[in-house]
XYZ file of C-alpha atoms in Angstrom:
286
model
C 0.000 0.000 0.000
C 1.384 3.451 -0.942
C 0.765 6.819 0.801
C -0.788 9.863 -0.811
C 2.578 11.585 -0.900
C 4.138 8.654 -2.637
C 1.325 8.639 -5.226
C 2.243 12.165 -6.239
C 5.940 11.433 -6.101
C 6.902 13.917 -3.323
C 7.102 13.843 0.468
C 4.538 16.062 2.260
C 5.946 18.503 4.921
C 4.472 18.332 8.418
C 1.756 20.884 9.189
C 3.897 22.397 11.952
C 6.520 23.435 9.436
C 3.900 25.197 7.333
C 2.753 27.225 10.301
C 6.306 28.248 11.122
C 6.936 29.356 7.570
C 3.784 31.466 7.504
C 4.637 33.019 10.860
C 8.133 33.880 9.765
C 6.890 35.443 6.566
C 4.234 37.565 8.253
C 6.665 38.853 10.890
C 8.989 40.413 8.333
C 8.513 44.206 8.545
C 7.870 46.220 5.477
C 10.581 48.667 4.500
C 8.577 51.788 5.378
C 7.016 50.537 8.646
C 9.454 52.255 11.005
C 9.086 55.600 9.262
C 5.301 55.228 9.262
C 5.254 54.492 12.992
C 7.413 57.540 13.750
C 5.227 59.700 11.572
C 2.022 58.457 13.181
C 3.444 59.100 16.672
C 4.180 62.762 15.915
C 0.758 63.128 14.307
C -0.954 61.662 17.377
C 1.137 63.583 19.932
C -0.854 66.864 19.711
C -4.081 64.891 20.122
C -2.681 63.107 23.184
C -1.570 66.422 24.683
C -4.985 68.003 24.134
C -6.800 64.973 25.588
C -4.480 64.962 28.610
C -5.095 68.688 29.197
C -8.862 68.275 28.875
C -8.893 65.348 31.323
C -6.670 67.251 33.735
C -8.953 70.286 33.604
C -12.020 68.099 34.207
C -10.331 66.547 37.235
C -9.223 70.004 38.405
C -12.718 71.418 38.024
C -14.664 68.678 39.756
C -12.381 66.400 41.790
C -8.884 67.486 42.866
C -6.908 70.633 42.227
C -3.322 71.599 43.021
C -2.704 74.932 44.746
C 0.455 76.964 45.194
C 1.147 78.522 48.612
C 2.222 82.141 47.969
C 2.620 83.539 51.491
C 3.765 82.774 55.041
C 0.282 82.973 56.589
C -0.003 79.209 57.232
C 3.533 78.548 58.476
C 4.770 76.161 59.699
C 1.954 73.883 58.592
C 2.437 75.126 55.030
C 5.510 76.967 53.820
C 5.763 79.495 51.032
C 6.104 77.744 47.634
C 4.557 74.490 48.903
C 2.032 72.781 46.640
C -1.043 71.120 48.108
C -3.841 69.016 46.681
C -7.383 70.133 47.423
C -10.295 67.705 47.547
C -13.298 69.367 45.873
C -15.724 66.490 46.474
C -15.380 66.005 50.224
C -17.915 68.680 51.197
C -20.536 67.034 49.020
C -20.396 64.082 51.422
C -19.828 65.818 54.784
C -20.007 69.249 56.388
C -17.005 71.537 56.751
C -15.441 70.810 60.138
C -13.476 72.856 62.634
C -9.777 72.288 62.091
C -10.078 71.710 58.335
C -7.534 73.552 56.185
C -9.640 74.989 53.372
C -9.030 76.888 50.153
C -11.676 79.496 49.356
C -12.243 82.284 46.890
C -12.031 85.867 48.090
C -13.580 87.341 44.943
C -15.772 90.342 45.794
C -14.903 90.048 49.491
C -11.362 90.007 50.857
C -8.478 91.904 49.274
C -5.489 89.775 48.316
C -2.696 89.192 50.815
C -0.297 89.705 47.921
C -0.553 91.457 44.567
C 0.290 89.988 41.165
C 1.091 92.045 38.097
C -1.431 91.699 35.321
C -0.160 89.766 32.247
C 1.161 92.078 29.558
C -0.394 90.203 26.607
C -2.963 87.487 25.819
C -0.288 84.783 25.513
C 1.084 85.559 28.969
C -2.484 85.659 30.311
C -3.146 82.194 28.861
C -0.034 80.704 30.458
C -0.932 82.418 33.757
C -4.359 80.785 33.589
C -2.839 77.348 32.848
C -0.304 77.774 35.634
C -3.010 78.738 38.124
C -5.194 75.830 37.044
C -2.431 73.313 37.704
C -1.073 74.872 40.881
C 2.184 76.111 39.352
C 1.495 79.784 40.084
C -0.790 81.291 42.757
C -4.273 82.622 42.217
C -4.516 86.179 43.523
C -8.002 85.742 44.968
C -7.610 82.272 46.466
C -6.904 81.889 50.175
C -5.916 78.990 52.404
C -6.789 79.112 56.106
C -7.791 76.873 58.992
C -11.450 76.708 60.039
C -11.782 77.681 63.709
C -15.544 78.154 63.944
C -18.530 77.053 61.868
C -22.012 78.525 61.600
C -23.618 79.018 65.024
C -20.325 78.902 66.948
C -19.245 81.547 69.434
C -15.527 82.179 68.903
C -13.665 84.306 71.437
C -10.161 85.442 72.254
C -9.028 84.976 74.770
C -9.637 83.167 78.064
C -7.580 83.711 81.236
C -4.832 81.459 79.839
C -4.666 83.260 76.504
C -6.459 80.522 74.553
C -9.113 80.909 71.891
C -12.433 79.387 72.917
C -15.158 77.938 70.734
C -18.553 77.748 72.421
C -16.720 78.300 75.705
C -14.358 75.354 75.151
C -10.642 76.284 74.948
C -8.686 74.823 72.034
C -5.046 73.809 72.306
C -3.289 75.163 69.215
C 0.252 74.233 70.193
C 0.411 71.497 67.563
C 0.046 73.829 64.578
C 0.510 77.431 65.729
C 3.676 79.138 64.455
C 6.412 78.963 67.154
C 6.403 82.069 69.309
C 2.960 83.252 68.157
C 0.118 83.892 70.565
C -3.311 82.571 69.515
C -4.235 86.178 68.698
C -2.763 89.629 69.148
C -6.199 91.228 69.148
C -9.413 90.675 71.075
C -12.538 89.385 69.363
C -15.817 87.858 70.448
C -17.965 86.789 67.504
C -21.011 84.705 66.779
C -20.444 83.020 63.415
C -23.548 83.423 61.210
C -25.154 80.281 59.821
C -23.667 79.233 56.516
C -20.392 81.023 57.225
C -16.963 80.176 58.686
C -14.451 81.864 60.973
C -10.988 81.139 59.543
C -7.483 81.928 60.738
C -3.936 81.374 59.509
C -1.527 79.292 61.607
C 1.056 82.110 61.492
C -1.107 84.561 63.401
C 1.258 87.552 63.352
C 1.278 87.812 59.549
C -2.087 86.298 58.586
C -4.779 88.671 57.316
C -7.574 86.338 58.338
C -11.089 86.734 59.752
C -9.760 89.001 62.511
C -8.579 91.559 59.952
C -11.945 91.648 58.167
C -14.343 92.191 61.067
C -15.528 95.419 59.449
C -16.574 93.582 56.280
C -20.037 92.070 55.687
C -20.246 88.895 57.732
C -17.994 90.325 60.444
C -14.893 88.682 59.025
C -16.462 85.288 58.402
C -16.547 83.790 54.910
C -19.466 82.119 53.102
C -19.337 78.320 52.957
C -20.345 78.650 49.316
C -16.966 80.271 48.567
C -15.014 77.235 49.799
C -13.294 75.449 46.913
C -12.297 72.392 48.901
C -10.196 70.895 51.681
C -6.396 70.815 51.451
C -5.511 67.271 52.475
C -1.925 66.608 51.371
C 1.344 68.419 50.596
C 2.791 67.116 47.326
C 5.735 69.469 46.783
C 8.535 69.647 47.704
C 8.945 65.896 48.115
C 10.830 66.210 51.395
C 7.739 67.858 52.919
C 5.150 65.524 51.443
C 2.511 64.551 53.983
C -1.138 64.736 54.967
C -3.006 67.608 56.649
C -5.193 65.965 59.295
C -7.608 67.727 61.643
C -5.794 68.448 64.949
C -6.951 66.396 67.928
C -8.037 69.472 69.903
C -11.036 69.868 67.570
C -12.217 66.359 68.484
C -12.970 67.324 72.097
C -16.319 65.757 73.039
C -17.487 68.934 74.788
C -16.722 71.036 71.712
C -18.427 68.640 69.328
C -21.443 68.220 71.586
C -21.953 71.942 71.932
C -21.506 72.676 68.260
C -23.579 69.784 66.980
C -26.418 70.180 69.479
C -27.082 73.894 69.022
C -29.916 73.426 66.486
C -31.382 70.585 68.544
C -31.268 72.586 71.788
C -32.828 75.567 70.043
C -35.563 73.319 68.690
C -36.419 72.012 72.146
C -36.285 75.522 73.592
C -38.939 76.637 71.108
C -40.993 73.462 71.329
C -41.502 73.471 75.113
C -43.359 76.825 75.293
C -45.520 75.848 72.315
C -46.512 72.581 74.002
C -47.372 74.386 77.257
C -49.481 76.986 75.435
C -51.309 74.228 73.561
C -52.111 72.420 76.819
C -53.515 75.567 78.405
C -55.738 76.198 75.404
C -57.052 72.634 75.563
C -57.811 72.984 79.301
C -59.708 76.233 78.720
C -61.841 74.639 76.013
C -62.871 71.850 78.400
């Protein structure tokens, strides 16, 4: 008996060899492939840059934004030329808390702590805008301060030991206050309006904070609506990288209980007289 290959007078190659031959042939690059790839890369590069910028701006607008620290008002927590990341979503999930380091806009309210020269031409203005958006250069109307009191709080300086009190509870600022600074070099006793914040810099001697704006509408406090977000981490320089947690002094049970229960206490205070009046009216009708 003869095989099919023998019938045709030639030996048939194994299938494996055929596959190898095909693979080898298909893997041979065409002469112009490398040039085409280089050309396509340079054509796609502008598109990649534009897409990256658009995505970065979307993230900056809605999620996280980098900010440049232009002054000494938050030393030594934040030093001049530090860069921080600001969480813009956090206050959609929780309220602003005492002790938070927040970035807020001072447009139409506070004057800048420093002045920037206006760009001389549209190109310079564009690069200024890009630099501000990505935290490379400061924004003249953006501020960064620590929240000391929230809406409804009574903030006072100072008690017999020279400490600031919030709702009568003294706060220990030794962990973040600039060395050698007193909690305040001026007296104040304010009731923070609802929906507003009393904010102060950690370097009290040079910070133009709520104390310096007591003659403005709101008595120096800022609207919560002007808060851009919470600064939560230092990202530059690398040797100073770290988080910005809320100091422990703001977690005092007495402070939290007083602040959080104000609306509830007020509600009960109004409800009790109403209930008593209602009972008297019912007795008279009987």
